[in-house]
Coordinates of C-alpha atoms (C1' of nucleotides) in Angstrom, one line a residue:
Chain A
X1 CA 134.1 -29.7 268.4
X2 CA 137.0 -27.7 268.1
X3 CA 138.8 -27.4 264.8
X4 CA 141.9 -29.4 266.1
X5 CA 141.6 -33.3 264.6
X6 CA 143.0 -34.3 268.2
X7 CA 142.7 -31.7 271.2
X8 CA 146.3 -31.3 272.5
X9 CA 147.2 -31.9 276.3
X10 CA 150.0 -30.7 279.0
X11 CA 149.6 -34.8 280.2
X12 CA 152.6 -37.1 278.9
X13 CA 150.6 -40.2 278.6
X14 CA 147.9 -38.1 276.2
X15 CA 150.8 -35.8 274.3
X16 CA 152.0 -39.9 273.5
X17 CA 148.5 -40.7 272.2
X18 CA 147.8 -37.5 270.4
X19 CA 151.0 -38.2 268.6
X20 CA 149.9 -41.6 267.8
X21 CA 146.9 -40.4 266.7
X22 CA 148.4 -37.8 264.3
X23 CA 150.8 -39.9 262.7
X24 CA 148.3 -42.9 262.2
X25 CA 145.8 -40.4 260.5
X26 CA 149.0 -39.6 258.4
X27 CA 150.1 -42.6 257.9
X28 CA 146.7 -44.7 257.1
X29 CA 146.1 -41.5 254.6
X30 CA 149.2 -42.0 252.6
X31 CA 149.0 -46.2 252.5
X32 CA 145.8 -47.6 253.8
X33 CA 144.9 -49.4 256.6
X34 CA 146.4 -52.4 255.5
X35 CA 149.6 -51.1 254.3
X36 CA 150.2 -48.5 257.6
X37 CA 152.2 -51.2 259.8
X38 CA 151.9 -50.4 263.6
X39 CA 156.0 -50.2 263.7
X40 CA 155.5 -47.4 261.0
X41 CA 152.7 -45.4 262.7
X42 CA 155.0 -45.8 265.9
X43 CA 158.0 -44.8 264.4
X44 CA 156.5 -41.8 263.3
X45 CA 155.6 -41.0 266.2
X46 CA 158.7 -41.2 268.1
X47 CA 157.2 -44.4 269.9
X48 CA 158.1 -47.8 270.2
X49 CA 155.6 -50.5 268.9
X50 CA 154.1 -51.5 272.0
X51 CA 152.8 -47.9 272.6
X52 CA 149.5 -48.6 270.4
X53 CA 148.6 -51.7 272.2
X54 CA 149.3 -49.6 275.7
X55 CA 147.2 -46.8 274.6
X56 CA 144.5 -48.7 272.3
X57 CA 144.8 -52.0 272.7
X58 CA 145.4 -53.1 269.2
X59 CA 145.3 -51.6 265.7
X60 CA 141.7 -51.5 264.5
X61 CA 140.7 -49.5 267.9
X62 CA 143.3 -46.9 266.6
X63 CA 141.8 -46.4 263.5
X64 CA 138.6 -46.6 264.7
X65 CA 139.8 -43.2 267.3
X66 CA 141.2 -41.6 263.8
X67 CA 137.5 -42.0 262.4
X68 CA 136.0 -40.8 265.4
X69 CA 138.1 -37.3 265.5
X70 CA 137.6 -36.8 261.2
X71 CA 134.3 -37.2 262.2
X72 CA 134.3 -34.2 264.5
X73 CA 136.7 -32.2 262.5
X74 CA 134.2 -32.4 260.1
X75 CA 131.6 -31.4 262.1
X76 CA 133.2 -28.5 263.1
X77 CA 134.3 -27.0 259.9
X78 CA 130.6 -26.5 258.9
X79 CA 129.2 -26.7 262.3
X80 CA 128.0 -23.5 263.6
X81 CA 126.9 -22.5 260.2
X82 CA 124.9 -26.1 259.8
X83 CA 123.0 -25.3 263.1
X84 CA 122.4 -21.5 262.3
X85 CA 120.3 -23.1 259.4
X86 CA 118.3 -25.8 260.8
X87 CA 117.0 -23.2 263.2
X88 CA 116.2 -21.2 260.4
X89 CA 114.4 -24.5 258.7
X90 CA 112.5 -25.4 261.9
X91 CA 111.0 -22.0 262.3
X92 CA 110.2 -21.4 258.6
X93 CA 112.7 -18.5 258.2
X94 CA 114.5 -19.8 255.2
X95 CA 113.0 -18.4 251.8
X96 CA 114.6 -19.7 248.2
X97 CA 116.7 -16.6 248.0
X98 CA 117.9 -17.9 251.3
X99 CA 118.6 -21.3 250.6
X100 CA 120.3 -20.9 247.8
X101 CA 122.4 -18.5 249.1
X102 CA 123.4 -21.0 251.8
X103 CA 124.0 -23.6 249.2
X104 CA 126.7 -21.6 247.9
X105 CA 128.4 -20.8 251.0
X106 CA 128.2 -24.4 252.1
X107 CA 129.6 -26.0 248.8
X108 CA 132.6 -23.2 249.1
X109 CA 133.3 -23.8 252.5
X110 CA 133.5 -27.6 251.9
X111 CA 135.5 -27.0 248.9
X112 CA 138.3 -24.2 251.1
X113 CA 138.8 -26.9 253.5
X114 CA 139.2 -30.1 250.7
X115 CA 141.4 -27.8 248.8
X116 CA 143.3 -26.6 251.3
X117 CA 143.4 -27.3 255.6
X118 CA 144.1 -30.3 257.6
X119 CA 141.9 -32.2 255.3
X120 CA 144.4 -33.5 252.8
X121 CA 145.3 -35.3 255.1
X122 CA 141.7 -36.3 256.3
X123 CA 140.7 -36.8 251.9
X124 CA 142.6 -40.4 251.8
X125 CA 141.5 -42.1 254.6
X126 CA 137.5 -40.8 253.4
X127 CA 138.2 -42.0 249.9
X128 CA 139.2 -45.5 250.7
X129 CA 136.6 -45.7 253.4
X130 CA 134.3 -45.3 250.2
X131 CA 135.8 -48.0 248.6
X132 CA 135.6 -50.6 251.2
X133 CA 134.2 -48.9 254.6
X134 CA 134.8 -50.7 257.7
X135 CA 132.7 -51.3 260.7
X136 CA 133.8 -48.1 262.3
X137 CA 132.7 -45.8 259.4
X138 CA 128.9 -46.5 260.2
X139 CA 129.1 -44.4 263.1
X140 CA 131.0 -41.6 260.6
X141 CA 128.0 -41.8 258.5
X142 CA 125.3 -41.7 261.2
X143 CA 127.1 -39.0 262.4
X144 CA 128.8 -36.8 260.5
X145 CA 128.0 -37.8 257.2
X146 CA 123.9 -38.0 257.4
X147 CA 123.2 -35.1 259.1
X148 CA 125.0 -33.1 256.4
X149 CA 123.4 -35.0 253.4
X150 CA 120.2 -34.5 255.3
X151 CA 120.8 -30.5 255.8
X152 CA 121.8 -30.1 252.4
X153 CA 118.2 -32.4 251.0
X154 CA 116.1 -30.2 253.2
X155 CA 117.3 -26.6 252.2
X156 CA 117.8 -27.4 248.3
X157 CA 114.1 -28.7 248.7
X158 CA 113.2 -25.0 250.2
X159 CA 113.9 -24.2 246.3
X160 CA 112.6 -26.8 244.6
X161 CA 109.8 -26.8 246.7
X162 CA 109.7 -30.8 247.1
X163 CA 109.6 -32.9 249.8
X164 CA 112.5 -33.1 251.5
X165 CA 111.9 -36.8 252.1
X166 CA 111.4 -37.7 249.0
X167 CA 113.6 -40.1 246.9
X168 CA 114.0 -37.1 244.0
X169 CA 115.1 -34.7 246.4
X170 CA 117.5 -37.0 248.0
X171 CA 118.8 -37.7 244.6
X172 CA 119.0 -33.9 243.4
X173 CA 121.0 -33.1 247.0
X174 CA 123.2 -35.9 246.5
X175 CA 124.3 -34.9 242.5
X176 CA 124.7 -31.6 243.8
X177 CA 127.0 -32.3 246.5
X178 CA 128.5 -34.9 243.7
X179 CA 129.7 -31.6 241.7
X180 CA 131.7 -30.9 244.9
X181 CA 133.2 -33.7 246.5
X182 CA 134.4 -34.7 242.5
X183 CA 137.5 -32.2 242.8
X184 CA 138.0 -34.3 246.2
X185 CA 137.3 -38.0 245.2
X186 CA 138.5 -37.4 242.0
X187 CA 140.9 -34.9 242.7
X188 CA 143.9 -36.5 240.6
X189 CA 141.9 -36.0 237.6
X190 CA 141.1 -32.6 237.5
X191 CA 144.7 -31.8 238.5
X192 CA 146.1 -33.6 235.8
X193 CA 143.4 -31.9 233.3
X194 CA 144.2 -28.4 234.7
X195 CA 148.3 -29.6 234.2
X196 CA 149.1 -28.0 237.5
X197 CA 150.9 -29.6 239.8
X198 CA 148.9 -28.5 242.9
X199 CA 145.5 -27.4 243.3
X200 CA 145.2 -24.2 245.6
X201 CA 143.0 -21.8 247.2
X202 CA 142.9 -19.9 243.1
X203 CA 142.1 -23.1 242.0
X204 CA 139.3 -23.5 245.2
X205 CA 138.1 -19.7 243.9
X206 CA 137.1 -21.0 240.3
X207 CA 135.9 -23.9 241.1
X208 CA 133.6 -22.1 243.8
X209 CA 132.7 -19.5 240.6
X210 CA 131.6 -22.5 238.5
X211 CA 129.6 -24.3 240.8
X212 CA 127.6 -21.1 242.5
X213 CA 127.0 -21.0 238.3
X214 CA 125.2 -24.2 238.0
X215 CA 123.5 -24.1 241.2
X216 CA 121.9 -20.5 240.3
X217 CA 120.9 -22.3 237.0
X218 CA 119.4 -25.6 238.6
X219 CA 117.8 -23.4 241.3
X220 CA 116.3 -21.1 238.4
X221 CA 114.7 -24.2 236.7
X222 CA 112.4 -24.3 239.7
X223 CA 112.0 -20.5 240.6
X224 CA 111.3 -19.7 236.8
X225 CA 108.3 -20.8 234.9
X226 CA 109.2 -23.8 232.2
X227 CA 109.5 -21.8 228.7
Chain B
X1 CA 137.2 -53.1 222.1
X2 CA 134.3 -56.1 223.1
X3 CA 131.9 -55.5 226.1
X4 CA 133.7 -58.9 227.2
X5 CA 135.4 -57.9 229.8
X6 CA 138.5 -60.7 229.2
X7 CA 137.9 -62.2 225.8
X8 CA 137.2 -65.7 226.1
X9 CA 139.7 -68.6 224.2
X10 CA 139.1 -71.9 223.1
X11 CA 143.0 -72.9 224.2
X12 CA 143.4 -74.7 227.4
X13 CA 146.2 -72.0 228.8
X14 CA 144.5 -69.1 228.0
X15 CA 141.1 -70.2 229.7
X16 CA 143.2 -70.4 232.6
X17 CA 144.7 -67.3 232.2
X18 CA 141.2 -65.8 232.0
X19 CA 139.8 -67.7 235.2
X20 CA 142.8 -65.8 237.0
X21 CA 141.7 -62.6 236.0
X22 CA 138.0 -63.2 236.6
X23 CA 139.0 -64.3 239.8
X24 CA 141.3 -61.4 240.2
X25 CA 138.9 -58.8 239.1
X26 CA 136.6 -59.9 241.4
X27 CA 138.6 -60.6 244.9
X28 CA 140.6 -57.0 243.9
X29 CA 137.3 -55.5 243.7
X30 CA 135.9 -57.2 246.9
X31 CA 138.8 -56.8 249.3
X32 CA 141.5 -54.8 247.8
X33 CA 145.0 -55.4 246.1
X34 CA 146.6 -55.9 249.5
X35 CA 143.9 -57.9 251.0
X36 CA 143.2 -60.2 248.6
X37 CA 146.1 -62.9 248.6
X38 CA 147.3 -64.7 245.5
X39 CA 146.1 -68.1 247.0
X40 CA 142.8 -66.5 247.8
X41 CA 142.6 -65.7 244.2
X42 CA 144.1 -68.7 242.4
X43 CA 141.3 -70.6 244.7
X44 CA 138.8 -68.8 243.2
X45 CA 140.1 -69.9 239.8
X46 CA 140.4 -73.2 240.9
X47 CA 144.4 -72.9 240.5
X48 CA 147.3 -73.6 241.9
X49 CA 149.1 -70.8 243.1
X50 CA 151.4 -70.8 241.1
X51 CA 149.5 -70.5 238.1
X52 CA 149.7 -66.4 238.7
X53 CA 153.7 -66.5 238.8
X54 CA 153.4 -69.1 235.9
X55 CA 150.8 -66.7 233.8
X56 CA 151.6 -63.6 234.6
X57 CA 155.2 -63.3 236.5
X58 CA 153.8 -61.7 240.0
X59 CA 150.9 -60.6 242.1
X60 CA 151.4 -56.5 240.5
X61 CA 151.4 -57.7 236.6
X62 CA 148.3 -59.5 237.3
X63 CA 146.7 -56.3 238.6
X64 CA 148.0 -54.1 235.8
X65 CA 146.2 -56.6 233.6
X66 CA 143.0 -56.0 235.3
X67 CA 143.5 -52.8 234.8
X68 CA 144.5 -53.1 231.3
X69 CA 140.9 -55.6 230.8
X70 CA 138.7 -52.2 232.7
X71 CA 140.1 -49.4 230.1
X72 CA 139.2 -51.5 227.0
X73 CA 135.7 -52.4 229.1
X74 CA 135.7 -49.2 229.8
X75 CA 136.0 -47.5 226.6
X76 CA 133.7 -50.2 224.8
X77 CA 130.5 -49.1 226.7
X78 CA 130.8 -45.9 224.7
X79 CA 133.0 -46.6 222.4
X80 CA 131.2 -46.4 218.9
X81 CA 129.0 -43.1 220.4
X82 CA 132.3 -41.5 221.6
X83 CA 133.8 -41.8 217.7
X84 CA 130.9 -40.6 216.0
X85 CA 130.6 -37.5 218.4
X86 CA 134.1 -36.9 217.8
X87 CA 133.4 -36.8 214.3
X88 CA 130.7 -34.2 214.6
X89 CA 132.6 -31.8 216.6
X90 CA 135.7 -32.3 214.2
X91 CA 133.4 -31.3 211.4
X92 CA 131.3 -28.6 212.9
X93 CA 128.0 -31.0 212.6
X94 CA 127.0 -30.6 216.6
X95 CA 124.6 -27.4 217.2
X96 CA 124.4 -26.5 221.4
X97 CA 120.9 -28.5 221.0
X98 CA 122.8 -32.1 219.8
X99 CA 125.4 -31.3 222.1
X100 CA 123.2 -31.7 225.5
X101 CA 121.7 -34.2 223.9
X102 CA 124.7 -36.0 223.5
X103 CA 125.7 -35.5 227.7
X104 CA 122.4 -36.7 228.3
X105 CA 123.2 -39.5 226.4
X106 CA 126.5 -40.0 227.6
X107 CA 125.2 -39.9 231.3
X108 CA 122.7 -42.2 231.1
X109 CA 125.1 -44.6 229.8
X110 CA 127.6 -44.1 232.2
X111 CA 124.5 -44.4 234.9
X112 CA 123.2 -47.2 233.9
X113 CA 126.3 -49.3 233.8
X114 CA 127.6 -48.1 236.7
X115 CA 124.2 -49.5 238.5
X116 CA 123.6 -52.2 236.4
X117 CA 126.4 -54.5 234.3
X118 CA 129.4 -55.5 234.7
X119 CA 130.5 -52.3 236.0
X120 CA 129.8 -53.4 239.8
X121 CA 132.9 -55.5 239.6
X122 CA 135.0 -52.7 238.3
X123 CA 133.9 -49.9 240.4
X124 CA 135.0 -50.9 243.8
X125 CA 139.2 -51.1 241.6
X126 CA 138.3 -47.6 240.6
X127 CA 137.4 -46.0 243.6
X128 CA 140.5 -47.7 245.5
X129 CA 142.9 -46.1 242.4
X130 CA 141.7 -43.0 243.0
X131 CA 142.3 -43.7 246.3
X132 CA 146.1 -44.6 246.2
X133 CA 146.4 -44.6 242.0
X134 CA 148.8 -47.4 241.4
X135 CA 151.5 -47.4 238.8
X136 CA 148.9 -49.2 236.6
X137 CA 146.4 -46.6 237.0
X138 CA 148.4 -44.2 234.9
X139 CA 147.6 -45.9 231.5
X140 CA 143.5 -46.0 232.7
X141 CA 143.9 -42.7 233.1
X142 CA 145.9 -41.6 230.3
X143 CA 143.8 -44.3 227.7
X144 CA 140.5 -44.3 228.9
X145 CA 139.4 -41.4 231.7
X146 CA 141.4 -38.6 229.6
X147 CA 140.2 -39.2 226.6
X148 CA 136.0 -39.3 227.9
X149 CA 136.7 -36.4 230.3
X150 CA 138.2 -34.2 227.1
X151 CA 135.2 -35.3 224.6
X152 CA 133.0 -34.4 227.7
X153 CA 134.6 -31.5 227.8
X154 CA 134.7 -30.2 224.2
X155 CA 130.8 -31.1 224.2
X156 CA 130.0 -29.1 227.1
X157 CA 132.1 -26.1 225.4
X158 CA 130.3 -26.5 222.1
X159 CA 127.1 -25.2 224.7
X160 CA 128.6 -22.8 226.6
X161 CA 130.8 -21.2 224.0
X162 CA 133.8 -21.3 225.9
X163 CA 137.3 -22.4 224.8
X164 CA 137.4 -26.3 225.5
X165 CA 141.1 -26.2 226.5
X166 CA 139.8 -23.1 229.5
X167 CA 140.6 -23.8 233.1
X168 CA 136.9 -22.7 233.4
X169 CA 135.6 -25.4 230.6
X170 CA 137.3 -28.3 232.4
X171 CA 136.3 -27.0 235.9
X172 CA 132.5 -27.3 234.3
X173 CA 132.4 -30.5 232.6
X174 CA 134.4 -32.2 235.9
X175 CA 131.7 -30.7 238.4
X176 CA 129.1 -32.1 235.6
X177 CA 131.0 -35.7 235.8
X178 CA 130.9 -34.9 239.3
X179 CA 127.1 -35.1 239.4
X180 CA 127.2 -39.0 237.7
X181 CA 130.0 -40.5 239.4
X182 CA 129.2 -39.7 243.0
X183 CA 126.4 -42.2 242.6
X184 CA 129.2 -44.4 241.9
X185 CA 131.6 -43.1 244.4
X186 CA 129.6 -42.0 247.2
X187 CA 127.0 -45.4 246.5
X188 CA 127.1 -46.6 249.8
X189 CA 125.5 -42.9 251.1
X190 CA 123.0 -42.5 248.6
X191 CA 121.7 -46.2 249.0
X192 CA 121.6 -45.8 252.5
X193 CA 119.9 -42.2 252.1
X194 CA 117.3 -43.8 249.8
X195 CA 116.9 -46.4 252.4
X196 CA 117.2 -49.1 249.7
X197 CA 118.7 -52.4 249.9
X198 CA 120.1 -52.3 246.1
X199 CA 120.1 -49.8 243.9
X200 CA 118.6 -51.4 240.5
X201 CA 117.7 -49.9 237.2
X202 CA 114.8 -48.1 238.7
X203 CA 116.9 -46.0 240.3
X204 CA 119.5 -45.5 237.7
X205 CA 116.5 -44.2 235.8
X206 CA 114.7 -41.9 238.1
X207 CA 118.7 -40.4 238.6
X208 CA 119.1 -39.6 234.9
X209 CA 115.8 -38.0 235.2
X210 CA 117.5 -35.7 237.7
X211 CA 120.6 -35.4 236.0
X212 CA 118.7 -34.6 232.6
X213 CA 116.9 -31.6 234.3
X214 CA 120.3 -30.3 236.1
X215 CA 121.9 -30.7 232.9
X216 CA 118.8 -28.6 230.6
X217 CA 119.2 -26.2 233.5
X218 CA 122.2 -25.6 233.5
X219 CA 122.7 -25.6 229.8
X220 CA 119.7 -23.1 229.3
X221 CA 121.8 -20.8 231.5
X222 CA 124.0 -20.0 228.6
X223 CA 121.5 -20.2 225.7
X224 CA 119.2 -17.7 227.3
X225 CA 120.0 -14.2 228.5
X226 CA 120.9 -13.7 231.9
X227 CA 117.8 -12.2 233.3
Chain C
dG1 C1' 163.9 -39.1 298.5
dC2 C1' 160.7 -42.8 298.2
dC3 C1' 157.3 -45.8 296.5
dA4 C1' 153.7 -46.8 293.5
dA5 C1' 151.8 -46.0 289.1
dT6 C1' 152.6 -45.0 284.6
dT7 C1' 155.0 -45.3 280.5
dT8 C1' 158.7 -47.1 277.5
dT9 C1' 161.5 -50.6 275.8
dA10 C1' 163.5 -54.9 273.6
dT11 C1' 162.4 -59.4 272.4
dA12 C1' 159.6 -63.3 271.1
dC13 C1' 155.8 -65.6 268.9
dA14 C1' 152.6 -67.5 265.6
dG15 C1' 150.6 -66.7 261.2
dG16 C1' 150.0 -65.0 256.6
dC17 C1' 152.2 -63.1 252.7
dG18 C1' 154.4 -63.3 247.7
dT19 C1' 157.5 -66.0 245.5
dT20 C1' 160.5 -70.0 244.2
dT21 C1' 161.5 -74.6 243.3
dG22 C1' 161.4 -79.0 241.2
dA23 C1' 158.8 -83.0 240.3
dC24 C1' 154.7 -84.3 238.1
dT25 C1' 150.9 -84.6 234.5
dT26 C1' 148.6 -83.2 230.5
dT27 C1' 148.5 -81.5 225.8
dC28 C1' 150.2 -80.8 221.3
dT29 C1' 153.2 -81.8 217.2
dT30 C1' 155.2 -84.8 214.1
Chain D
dA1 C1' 153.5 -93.6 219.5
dA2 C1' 157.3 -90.7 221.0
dG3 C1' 159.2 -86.6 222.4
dA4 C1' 158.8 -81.9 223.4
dA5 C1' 156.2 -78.3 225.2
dA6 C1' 152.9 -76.5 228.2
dG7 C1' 150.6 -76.6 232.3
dT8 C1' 149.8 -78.1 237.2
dC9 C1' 150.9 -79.0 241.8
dA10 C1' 152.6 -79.4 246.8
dA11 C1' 156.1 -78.0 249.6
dA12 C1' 159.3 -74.8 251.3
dC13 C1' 161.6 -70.2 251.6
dG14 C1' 162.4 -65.7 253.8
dC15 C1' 160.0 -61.7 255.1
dC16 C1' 156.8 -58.9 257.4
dT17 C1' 152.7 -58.5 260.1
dG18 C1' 149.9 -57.6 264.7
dT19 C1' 150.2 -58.9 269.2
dA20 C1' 152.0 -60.6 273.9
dT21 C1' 155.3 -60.4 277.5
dA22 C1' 158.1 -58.9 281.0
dA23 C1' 161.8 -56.1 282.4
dA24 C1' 163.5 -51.4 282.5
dA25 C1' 162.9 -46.5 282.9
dT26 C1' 160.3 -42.5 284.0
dT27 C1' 156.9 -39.9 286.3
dG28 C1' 154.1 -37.8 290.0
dG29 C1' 152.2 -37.5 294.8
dC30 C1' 153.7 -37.6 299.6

DNA sequence: GCCAATTTTATACAGGCGTTTGACTTTCTT
DNA sequence: AAGAAAGTCAAACGCCTGTATAAAATTGGC
């Protein structure tokens, strides 16, 4: 849970893996699983090819290990915050005001680190698994994944006052989360619209401006009365 | 401009020439451009092999046909609604009140083709070219995705006042797109979320239910006073 | 300084890939 | 019906892939 994607070590064998690690996630990012050869990963690496079989046994354990540390790079960029508020949901302590505020802080944070941070490099491998996710991305979504979609349901439903179960609230969470992740999924689009060639943390600011707009609008559909 | 996605021919070569691409469409889609193999694909045509050099030259021009077949499938789902709206705004004719109509509109289509139609086999393409765009991507982009994302754009403006050309405008109407493509883009999360096995029209409708409200909200943020 | 364990290295292997080739068959034109 | 054009096909090419192997080099504890 720290906010390294691989924890660094004084051991030779583990600085070897960490650096395997590193390139792979850079590597797999840039060209795919498919199209990130093992020589290629090792090479930039400094390794010889062998090295990934000797530390993971073959290619798809690798990439499953690069899931597994996104996973808890992702964890740790919201988590404090993330558990702050499910304490605050469990005891009743999070009033609309409340939740909305934290809706804003949550979408900016995500959008800081997908604008900026390690997670450029983290954005590719994400997006593809989208497109076509392999076996080891169920355990990304059960872990990492879920519980944020699930956090996000439950508070937005503190102002809507629905059930957070319930298939509308699941579906209101997830469009607004979809307002987010667009700059990320989508991010060549917008770039190209804006005619820049390189979104940045301005670029994160507005964005953040817009969205706290519409989510003070959707929010004030349910906190006002229907004209 | 037909909502065929590869116009059919009564000639004997150009029926095989659309088998390929069906095919092709539909293994790209399934398994990627690198993981699906050329024999894979001409199999599923019930080709030779070398019917792809023989049709199209190589394994690439193939794909940037596919490509070329989803921008005019693409642009035919709204095509005749996108003209007339274009019309309206060039001639003043769209009031704030026809313009949300008109995203409305425009969602649901995009909704209900992305969850229904033909648009399942073009999604997975998408999502892997925005991914790792392609060469080929360029002219979707530039022919098909532009041009909606600027009429969305100049739509949204006519609502909010703004300048449609404003860093701010396109910032909007991309976190508004945002909130209809993630159910594309993000499927696998909010089928899961949902707990449903397929997402059917149902769904698609009870979404642009959702999306209607977030979008009236949202709207009515500029049309009334700020409280 | 030594020995065992760990790590690194070069090489080999089998299999799949996109593409090419040239002979073959079918279709169309006159 | 004949000849040309278009289409089909199996086989082979060179290349790159992930993995296995076994020898060489390095490391760390005593």
């Amino acid at each position: 849970m720290t906010r390294e994607l691989f924890p660094n070590s004084p051991n030779k064998g583990e600085q070897a893996r960490r650096g395997l690690l590193l390139a792979a996630l850079e590597k797999f990012g840039q060209r795919g699983y498919d199209n990130a050869s093992v020589r290629e990963i090792a090479d930039a690496a400094g390794q010889n090819v062998g090295a990934i079989a000797y530390y993971f046994g073959n290619k798809e354990s690798l990439y499953a290990e690069v899931l597994k540390g996104i996973g808890g790079y992702l964890r740790s960029i919201l988590g404090e915050y993330a558990n702050e508020l499910r304490g605050q949901l469990a005891s009743g302590n999070l009033d609309p005001d409340g939740a909305r505020t934290a809706l804003k802080r949550i979408f900016r944070t995500m959008l800081g680190e997908q604008i900026d941070g390690d997670f450029y490099k983290v954005r590719s491998v994400m997006m593809r698994e989208q497109a076509s996710p392999s076996e080891s991305f169920d355990l990304l979504y059960r872990e990492t994944i879920r519980p944020l979609h699930e956090l996000l349901t439950r508070i937005l439903a503190v102002v809507t006052g629905e059930d957070p179960q319930s298939p509308m609230a699941i579906v209101r969470a997830h469009a607004l989360f979809g307002q987010v992740i667009v700059f990320t999924l989508a991010r060549e689009t917008i770039r190209h619209r804006l005619e820049v060639p390189k979104l940045g943390p301005e670029h994160a600011a507005m964005i953040g401006d817009v969205i706290d707009e519409h989510i003070d609008s959707i929010c004030r559909g349910f906190t006002l009365p229907q004209p």
